[in-house]
Tab-separated table of N, CA and C in Angstrom:
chain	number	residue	atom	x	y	z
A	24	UNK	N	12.831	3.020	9.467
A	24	UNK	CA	12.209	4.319	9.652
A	24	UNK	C	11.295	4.220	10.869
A	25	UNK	N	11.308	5.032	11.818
A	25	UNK	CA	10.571	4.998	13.093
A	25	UNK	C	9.814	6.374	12.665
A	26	UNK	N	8.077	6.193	13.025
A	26	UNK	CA	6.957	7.191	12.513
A	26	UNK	C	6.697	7.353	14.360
A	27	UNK	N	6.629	8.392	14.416
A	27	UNK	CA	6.460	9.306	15.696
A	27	UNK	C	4.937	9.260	15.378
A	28	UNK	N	3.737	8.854	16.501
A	28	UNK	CA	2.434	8.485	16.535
A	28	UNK	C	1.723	9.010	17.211
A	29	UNK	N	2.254	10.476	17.689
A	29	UNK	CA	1.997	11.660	18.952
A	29	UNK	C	1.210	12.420	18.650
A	30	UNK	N	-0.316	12.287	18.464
A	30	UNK	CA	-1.434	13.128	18.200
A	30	UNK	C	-1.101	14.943	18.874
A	31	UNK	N	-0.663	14.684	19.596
A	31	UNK	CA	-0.617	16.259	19.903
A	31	UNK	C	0.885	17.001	19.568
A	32	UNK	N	1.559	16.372	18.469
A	32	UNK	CA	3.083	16.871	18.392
A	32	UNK	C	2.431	18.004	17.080
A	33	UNK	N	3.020	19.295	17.315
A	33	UNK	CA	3.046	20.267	16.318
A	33	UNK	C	3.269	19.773	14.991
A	34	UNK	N	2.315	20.351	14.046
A	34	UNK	CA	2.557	20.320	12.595
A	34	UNK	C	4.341	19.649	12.361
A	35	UNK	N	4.518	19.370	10.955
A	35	UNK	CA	6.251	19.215	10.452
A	35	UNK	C	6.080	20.703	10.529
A	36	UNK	N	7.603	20.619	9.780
A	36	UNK	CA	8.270	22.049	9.119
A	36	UNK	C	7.750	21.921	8.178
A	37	UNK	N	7.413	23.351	7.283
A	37	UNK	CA	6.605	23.839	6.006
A	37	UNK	C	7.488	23.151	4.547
A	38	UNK	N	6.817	22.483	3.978
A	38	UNK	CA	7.784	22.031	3.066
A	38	UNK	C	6.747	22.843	1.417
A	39	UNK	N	7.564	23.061	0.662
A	39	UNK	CA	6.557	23.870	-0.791
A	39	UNK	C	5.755	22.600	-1.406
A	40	UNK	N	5.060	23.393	-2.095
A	40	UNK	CA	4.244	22.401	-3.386
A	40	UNK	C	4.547	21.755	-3.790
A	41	UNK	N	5.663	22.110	-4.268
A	41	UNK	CA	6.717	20.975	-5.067
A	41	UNK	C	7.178	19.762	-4.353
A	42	UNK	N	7.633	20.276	-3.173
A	42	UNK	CA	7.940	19.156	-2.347
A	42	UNK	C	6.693	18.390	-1.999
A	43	UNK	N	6.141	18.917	-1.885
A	43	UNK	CA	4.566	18.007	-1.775
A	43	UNK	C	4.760	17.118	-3.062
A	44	UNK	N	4.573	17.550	-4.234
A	44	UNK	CA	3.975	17.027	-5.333
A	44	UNK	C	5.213	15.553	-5.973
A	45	UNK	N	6.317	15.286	-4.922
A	45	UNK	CA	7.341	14.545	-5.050
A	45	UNK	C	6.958	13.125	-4.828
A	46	UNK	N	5.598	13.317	-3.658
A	46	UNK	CA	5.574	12.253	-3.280
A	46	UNK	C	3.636	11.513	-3.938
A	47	UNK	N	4.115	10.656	-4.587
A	47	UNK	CA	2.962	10.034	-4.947
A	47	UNK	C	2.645	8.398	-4.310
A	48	UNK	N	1.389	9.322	-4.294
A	48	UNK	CA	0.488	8.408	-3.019
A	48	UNK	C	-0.772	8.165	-3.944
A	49	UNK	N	-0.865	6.686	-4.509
A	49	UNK	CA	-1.630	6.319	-5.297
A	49	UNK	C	-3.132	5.306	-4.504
A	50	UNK	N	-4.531	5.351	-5.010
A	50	UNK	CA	-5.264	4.227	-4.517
A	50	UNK	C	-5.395	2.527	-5.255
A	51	UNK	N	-4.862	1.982	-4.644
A	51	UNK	CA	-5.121	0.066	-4.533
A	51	UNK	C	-5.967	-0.574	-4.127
A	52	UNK	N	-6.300	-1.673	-4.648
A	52	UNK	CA	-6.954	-2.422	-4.104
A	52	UNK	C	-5.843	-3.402	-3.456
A	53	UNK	N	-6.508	-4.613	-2.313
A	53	UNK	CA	-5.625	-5.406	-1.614
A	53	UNK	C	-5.747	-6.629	-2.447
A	54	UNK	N	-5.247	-7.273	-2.886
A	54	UNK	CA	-5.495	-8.765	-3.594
A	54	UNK	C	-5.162	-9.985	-2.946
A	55	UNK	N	-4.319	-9.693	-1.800
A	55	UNK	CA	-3.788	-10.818	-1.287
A	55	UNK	C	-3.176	-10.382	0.301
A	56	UNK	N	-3.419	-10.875	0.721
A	56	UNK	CA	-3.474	-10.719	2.592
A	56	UNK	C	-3.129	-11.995	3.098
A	57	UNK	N	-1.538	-11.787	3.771
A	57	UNK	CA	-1.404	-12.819	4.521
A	57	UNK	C	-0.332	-12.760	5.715
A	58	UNK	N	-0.395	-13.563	7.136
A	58	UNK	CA	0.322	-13.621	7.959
A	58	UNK	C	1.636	-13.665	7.207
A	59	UNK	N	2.588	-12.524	8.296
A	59	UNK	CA	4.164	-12.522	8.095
A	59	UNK	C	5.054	-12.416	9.262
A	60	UNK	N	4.874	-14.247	9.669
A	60	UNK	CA	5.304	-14.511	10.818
A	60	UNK	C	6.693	-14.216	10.994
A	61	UNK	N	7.623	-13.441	9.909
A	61	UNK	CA	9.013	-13.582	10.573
A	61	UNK	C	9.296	-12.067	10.817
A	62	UNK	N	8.486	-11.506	10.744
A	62	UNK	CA	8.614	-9.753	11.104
A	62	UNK	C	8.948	-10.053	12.588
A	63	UNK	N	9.233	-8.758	12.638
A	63	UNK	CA	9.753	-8.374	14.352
A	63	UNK	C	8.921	-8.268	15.074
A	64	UNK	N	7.685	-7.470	14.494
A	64	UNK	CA	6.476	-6.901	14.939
A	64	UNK	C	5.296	-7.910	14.303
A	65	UNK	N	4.211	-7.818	15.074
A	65	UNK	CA	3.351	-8.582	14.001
A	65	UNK	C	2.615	-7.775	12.585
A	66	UNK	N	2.412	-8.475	11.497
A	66	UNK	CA	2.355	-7.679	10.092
A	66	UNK	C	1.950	-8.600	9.319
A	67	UNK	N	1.714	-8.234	7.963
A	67	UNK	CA	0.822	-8.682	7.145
A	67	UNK	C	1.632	-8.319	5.975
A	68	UNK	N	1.590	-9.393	5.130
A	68	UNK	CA	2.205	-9.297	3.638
A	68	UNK	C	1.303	-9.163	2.809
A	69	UNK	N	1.347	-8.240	1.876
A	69	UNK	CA	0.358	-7.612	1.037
A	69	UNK	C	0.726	-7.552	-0.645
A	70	UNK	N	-0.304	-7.819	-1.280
A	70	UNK	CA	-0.451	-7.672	-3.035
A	70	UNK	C	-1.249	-6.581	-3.434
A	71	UNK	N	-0.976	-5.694	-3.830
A	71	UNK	CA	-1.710	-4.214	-4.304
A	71	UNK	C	-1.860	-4.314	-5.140
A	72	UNK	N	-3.000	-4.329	-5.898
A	72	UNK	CA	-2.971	-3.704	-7.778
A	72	UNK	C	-3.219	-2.221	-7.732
A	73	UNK	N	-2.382	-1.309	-7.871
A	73	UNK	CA	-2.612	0.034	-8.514
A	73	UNK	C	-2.999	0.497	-9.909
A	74	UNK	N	-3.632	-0.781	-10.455
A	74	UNK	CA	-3.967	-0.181	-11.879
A	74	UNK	C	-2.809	-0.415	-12.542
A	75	UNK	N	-3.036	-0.117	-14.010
A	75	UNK	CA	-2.079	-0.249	-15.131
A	75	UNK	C	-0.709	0.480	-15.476
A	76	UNK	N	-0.922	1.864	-14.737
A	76	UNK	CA	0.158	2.688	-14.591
A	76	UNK	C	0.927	2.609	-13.520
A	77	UNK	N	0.960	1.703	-12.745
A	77	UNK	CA	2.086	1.772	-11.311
A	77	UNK	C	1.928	-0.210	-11.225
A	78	UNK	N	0.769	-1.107	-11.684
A	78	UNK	CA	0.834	-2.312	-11.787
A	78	UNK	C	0.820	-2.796	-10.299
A	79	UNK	N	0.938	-4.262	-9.809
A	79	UNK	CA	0.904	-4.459	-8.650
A	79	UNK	C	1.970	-4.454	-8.090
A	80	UNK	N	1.754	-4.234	-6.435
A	80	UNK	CA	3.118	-3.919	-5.808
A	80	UNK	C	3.009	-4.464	-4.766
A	81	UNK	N	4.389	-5.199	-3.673
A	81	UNK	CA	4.170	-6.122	-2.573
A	81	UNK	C	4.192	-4.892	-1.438
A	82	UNK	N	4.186	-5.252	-0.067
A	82	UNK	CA	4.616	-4.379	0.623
A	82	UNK	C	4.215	-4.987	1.935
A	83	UNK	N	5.136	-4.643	3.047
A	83	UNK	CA	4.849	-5.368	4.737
A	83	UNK	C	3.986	-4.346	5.020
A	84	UNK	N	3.052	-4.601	6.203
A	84	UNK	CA	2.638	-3.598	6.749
A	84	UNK	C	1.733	-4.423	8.455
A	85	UNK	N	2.148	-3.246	9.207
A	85	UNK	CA	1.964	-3.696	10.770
A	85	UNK	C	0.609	-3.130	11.017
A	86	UNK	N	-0.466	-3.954	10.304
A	86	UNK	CA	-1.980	-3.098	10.922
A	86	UNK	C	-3.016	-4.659	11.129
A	87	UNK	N	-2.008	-5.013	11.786
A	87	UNK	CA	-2.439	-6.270	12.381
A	87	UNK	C	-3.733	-6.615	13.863
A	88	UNK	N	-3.720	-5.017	14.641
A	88	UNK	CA	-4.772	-5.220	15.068
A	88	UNK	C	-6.055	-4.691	15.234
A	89	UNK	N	-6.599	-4.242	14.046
A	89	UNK	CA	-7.584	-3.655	13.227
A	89	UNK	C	-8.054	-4.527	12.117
A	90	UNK	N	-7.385	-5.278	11.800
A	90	UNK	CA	-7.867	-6.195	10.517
A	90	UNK	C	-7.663	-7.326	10.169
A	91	UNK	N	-7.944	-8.442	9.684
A	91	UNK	CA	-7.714	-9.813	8.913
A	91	UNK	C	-7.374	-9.889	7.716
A	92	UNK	N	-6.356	-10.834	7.611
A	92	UNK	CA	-6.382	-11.055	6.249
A	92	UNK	C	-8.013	-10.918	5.349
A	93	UNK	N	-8.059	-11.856	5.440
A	93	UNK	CA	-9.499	-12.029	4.801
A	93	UNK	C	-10.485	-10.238	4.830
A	94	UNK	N	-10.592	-9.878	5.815
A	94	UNK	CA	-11.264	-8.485	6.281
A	94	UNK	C	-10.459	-7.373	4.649
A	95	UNK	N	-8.805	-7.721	4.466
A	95	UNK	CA	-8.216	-6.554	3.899
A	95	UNK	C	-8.132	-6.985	2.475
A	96	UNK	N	-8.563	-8.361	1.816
A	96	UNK	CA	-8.444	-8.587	0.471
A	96	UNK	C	-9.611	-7.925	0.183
A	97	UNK	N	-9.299	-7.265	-1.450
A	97	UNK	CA	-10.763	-6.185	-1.851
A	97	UNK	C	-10.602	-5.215	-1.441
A	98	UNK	N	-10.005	-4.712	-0.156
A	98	UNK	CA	-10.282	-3.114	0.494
A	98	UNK	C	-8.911	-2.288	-0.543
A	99	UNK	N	-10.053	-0.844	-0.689
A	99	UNK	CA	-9.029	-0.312	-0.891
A	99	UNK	C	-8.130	0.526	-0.355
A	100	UNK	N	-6.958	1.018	-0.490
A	100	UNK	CA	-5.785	1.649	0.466
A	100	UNK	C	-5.118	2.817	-0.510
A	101	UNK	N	-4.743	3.880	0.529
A	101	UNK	CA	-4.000	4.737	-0.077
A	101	UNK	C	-2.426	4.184	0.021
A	102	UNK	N	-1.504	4.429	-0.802
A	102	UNK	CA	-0.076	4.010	-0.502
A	102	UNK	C	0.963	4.984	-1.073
A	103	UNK	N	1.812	5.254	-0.372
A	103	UNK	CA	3.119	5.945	-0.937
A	103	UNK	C	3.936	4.943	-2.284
A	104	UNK	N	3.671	5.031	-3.651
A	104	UNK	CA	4.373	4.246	-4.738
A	104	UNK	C	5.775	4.416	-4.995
A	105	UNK	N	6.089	5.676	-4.124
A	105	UNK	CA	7.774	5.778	-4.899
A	105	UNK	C	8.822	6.474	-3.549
A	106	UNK	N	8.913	5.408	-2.890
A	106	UNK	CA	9.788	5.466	-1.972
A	106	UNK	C	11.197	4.492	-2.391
A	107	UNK	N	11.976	4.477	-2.050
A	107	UNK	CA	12.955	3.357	-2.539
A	107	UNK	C	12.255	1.904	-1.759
A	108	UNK	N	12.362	1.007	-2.688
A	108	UNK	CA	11.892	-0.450	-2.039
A	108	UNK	C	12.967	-0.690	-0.726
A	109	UNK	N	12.746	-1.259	0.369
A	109	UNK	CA	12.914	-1.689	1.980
A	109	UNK	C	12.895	-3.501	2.027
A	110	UNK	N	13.917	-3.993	1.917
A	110	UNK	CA	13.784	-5.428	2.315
A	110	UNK	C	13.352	-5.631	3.944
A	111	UNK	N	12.706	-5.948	4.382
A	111	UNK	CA	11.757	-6.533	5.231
A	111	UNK	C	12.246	-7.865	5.471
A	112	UNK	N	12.939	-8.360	6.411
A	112	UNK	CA	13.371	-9.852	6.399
A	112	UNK	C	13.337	-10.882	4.825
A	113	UNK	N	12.439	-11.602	4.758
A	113	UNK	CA	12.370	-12.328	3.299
A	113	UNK	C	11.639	-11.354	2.573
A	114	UNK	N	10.803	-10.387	2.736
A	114	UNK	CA	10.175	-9.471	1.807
A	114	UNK	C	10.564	-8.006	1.505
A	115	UNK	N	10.166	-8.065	0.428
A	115	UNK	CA	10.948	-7.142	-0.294
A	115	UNK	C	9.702	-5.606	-0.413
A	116	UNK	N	9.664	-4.929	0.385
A	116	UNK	CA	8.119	-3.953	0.528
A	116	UNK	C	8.374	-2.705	-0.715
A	117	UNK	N	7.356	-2.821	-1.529
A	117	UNK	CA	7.747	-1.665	-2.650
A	117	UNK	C	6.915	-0.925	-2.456
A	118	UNK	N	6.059	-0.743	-1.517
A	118	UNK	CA	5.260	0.821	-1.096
A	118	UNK	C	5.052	0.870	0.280
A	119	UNK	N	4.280	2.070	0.630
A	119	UNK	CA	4.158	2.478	2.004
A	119	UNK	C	2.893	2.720	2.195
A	120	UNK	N	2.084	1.786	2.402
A	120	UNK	CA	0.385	1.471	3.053
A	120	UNK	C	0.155	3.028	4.052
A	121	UNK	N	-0.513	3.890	4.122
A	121	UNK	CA	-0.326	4.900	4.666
A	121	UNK	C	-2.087	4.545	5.984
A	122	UNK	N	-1.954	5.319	7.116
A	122	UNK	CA	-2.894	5.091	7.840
A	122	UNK	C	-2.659	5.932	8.784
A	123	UNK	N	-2.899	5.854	10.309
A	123	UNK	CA	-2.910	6.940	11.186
A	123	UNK	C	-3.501	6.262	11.974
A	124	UNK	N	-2.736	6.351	13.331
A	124	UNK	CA	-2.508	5.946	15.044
A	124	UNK	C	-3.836	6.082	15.632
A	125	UNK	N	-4.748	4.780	15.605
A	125	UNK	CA	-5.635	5.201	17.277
A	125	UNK	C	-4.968	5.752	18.352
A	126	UNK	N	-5.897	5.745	19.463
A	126	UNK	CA	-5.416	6.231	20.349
A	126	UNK	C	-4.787	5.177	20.926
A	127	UNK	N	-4.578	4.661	20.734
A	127	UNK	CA	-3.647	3.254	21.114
A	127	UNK	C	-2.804	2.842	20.528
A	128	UNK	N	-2.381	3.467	19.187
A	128	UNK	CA	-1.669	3.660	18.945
A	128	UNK	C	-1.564	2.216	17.492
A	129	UNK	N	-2.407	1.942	17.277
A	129	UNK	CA	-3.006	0.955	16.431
A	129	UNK	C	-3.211	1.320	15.173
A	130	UNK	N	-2.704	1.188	13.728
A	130	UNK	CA	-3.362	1.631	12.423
A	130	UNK	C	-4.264	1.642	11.874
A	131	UNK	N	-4.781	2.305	11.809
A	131	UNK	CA	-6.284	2.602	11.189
A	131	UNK	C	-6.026	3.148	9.545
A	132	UNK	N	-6.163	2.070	8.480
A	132	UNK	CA	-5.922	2.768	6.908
A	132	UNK	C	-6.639	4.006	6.947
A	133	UNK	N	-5.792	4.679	6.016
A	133	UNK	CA	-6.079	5.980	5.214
A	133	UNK	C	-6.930	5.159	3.961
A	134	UNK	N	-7.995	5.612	3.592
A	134	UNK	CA	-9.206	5.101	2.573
A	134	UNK	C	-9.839	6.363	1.764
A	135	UNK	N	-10.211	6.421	0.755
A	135	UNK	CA	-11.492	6.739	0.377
A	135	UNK	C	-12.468	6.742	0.988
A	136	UNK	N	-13.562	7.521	0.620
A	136	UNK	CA	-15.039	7.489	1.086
A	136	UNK	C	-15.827	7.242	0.236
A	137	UNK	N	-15.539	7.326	-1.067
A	137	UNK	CA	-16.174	6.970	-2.190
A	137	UNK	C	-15.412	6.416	-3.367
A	138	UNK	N	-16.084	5.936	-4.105
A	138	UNK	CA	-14.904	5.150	-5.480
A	138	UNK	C	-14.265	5.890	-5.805
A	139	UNK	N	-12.721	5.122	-6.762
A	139	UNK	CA	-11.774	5.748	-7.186
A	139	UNK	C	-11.503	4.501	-8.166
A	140	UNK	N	-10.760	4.880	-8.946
A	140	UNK	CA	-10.236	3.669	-9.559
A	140	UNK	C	-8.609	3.422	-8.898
A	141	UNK	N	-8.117	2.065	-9.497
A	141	UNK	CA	-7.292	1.802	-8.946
A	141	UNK	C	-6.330	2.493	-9.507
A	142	UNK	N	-5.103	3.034	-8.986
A	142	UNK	CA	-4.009	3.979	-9.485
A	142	UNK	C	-4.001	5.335	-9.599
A	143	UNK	N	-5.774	5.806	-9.160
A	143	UNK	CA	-5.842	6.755	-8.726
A	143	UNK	C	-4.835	8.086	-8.289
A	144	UNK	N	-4.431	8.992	-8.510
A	144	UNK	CA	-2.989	10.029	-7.624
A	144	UNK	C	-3.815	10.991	-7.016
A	145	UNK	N	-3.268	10.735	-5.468
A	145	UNK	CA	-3.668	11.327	-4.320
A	145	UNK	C	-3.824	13.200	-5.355
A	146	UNK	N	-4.706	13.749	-4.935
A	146	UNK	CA	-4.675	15.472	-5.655
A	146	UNK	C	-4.957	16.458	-4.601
């Protein structure tokens, strides 16, 4: 999947409520952060706990120059939970870490501003 990172590209097309409400985007904590030297790109292999109702989940993610391992264990993250799982070279990614393009085009997580529990659904 290639994500178009063009701050000034027009809104999508209008999709309904429903179609909104398809996609659940739950809050995690990070438990485990580590180099994933065989990506294409440079990236980070990740352990999510979403709480008891979605449980922990692995997932690649390229926000490698904004953060450290160490910096992203504990933090929490918004993530897409129900996309079809994506094998990733040896890893197997079962969500979609969600964030948004500096101007450089660099990931910056999508977060909270205040507590949530874990498993939280985006509302």
């Amino acid at each position: 999947m290639h994500l178009i990172h063009d701050a000034n590209m027009p809104a999508a097309e209008t999709i309904s409520f429903e179609d909104f409400l398809k996609v659940d985007i739950r809050l995690g904590t990070i438990t485990e952060a580590e180099l994933f030297p065989e990506a294409r790109n440079p990236a980070f292999k990740l352990r999510i706990d979403f709480g008891s109702g979605v449980g922990i989940k692995r997932s690649a993610a390229q926000i490698t120059d904004h953060y450290t391992p160490e910096a992203l264990v504990g933090r929490k993250v918004m993530a897409v939970v129900n996309f079809s799982p994506r094998q990733i070279g040896p890893v197997r990614s079962e969500v979609l870490v969600l964030g948004f393009p500096d101007s450089e085009g660099a990931i910056v997580l999508a977060a909270p501003d205040l507590a949530a529990p874990n498993g939280a659904r985006l509302a």
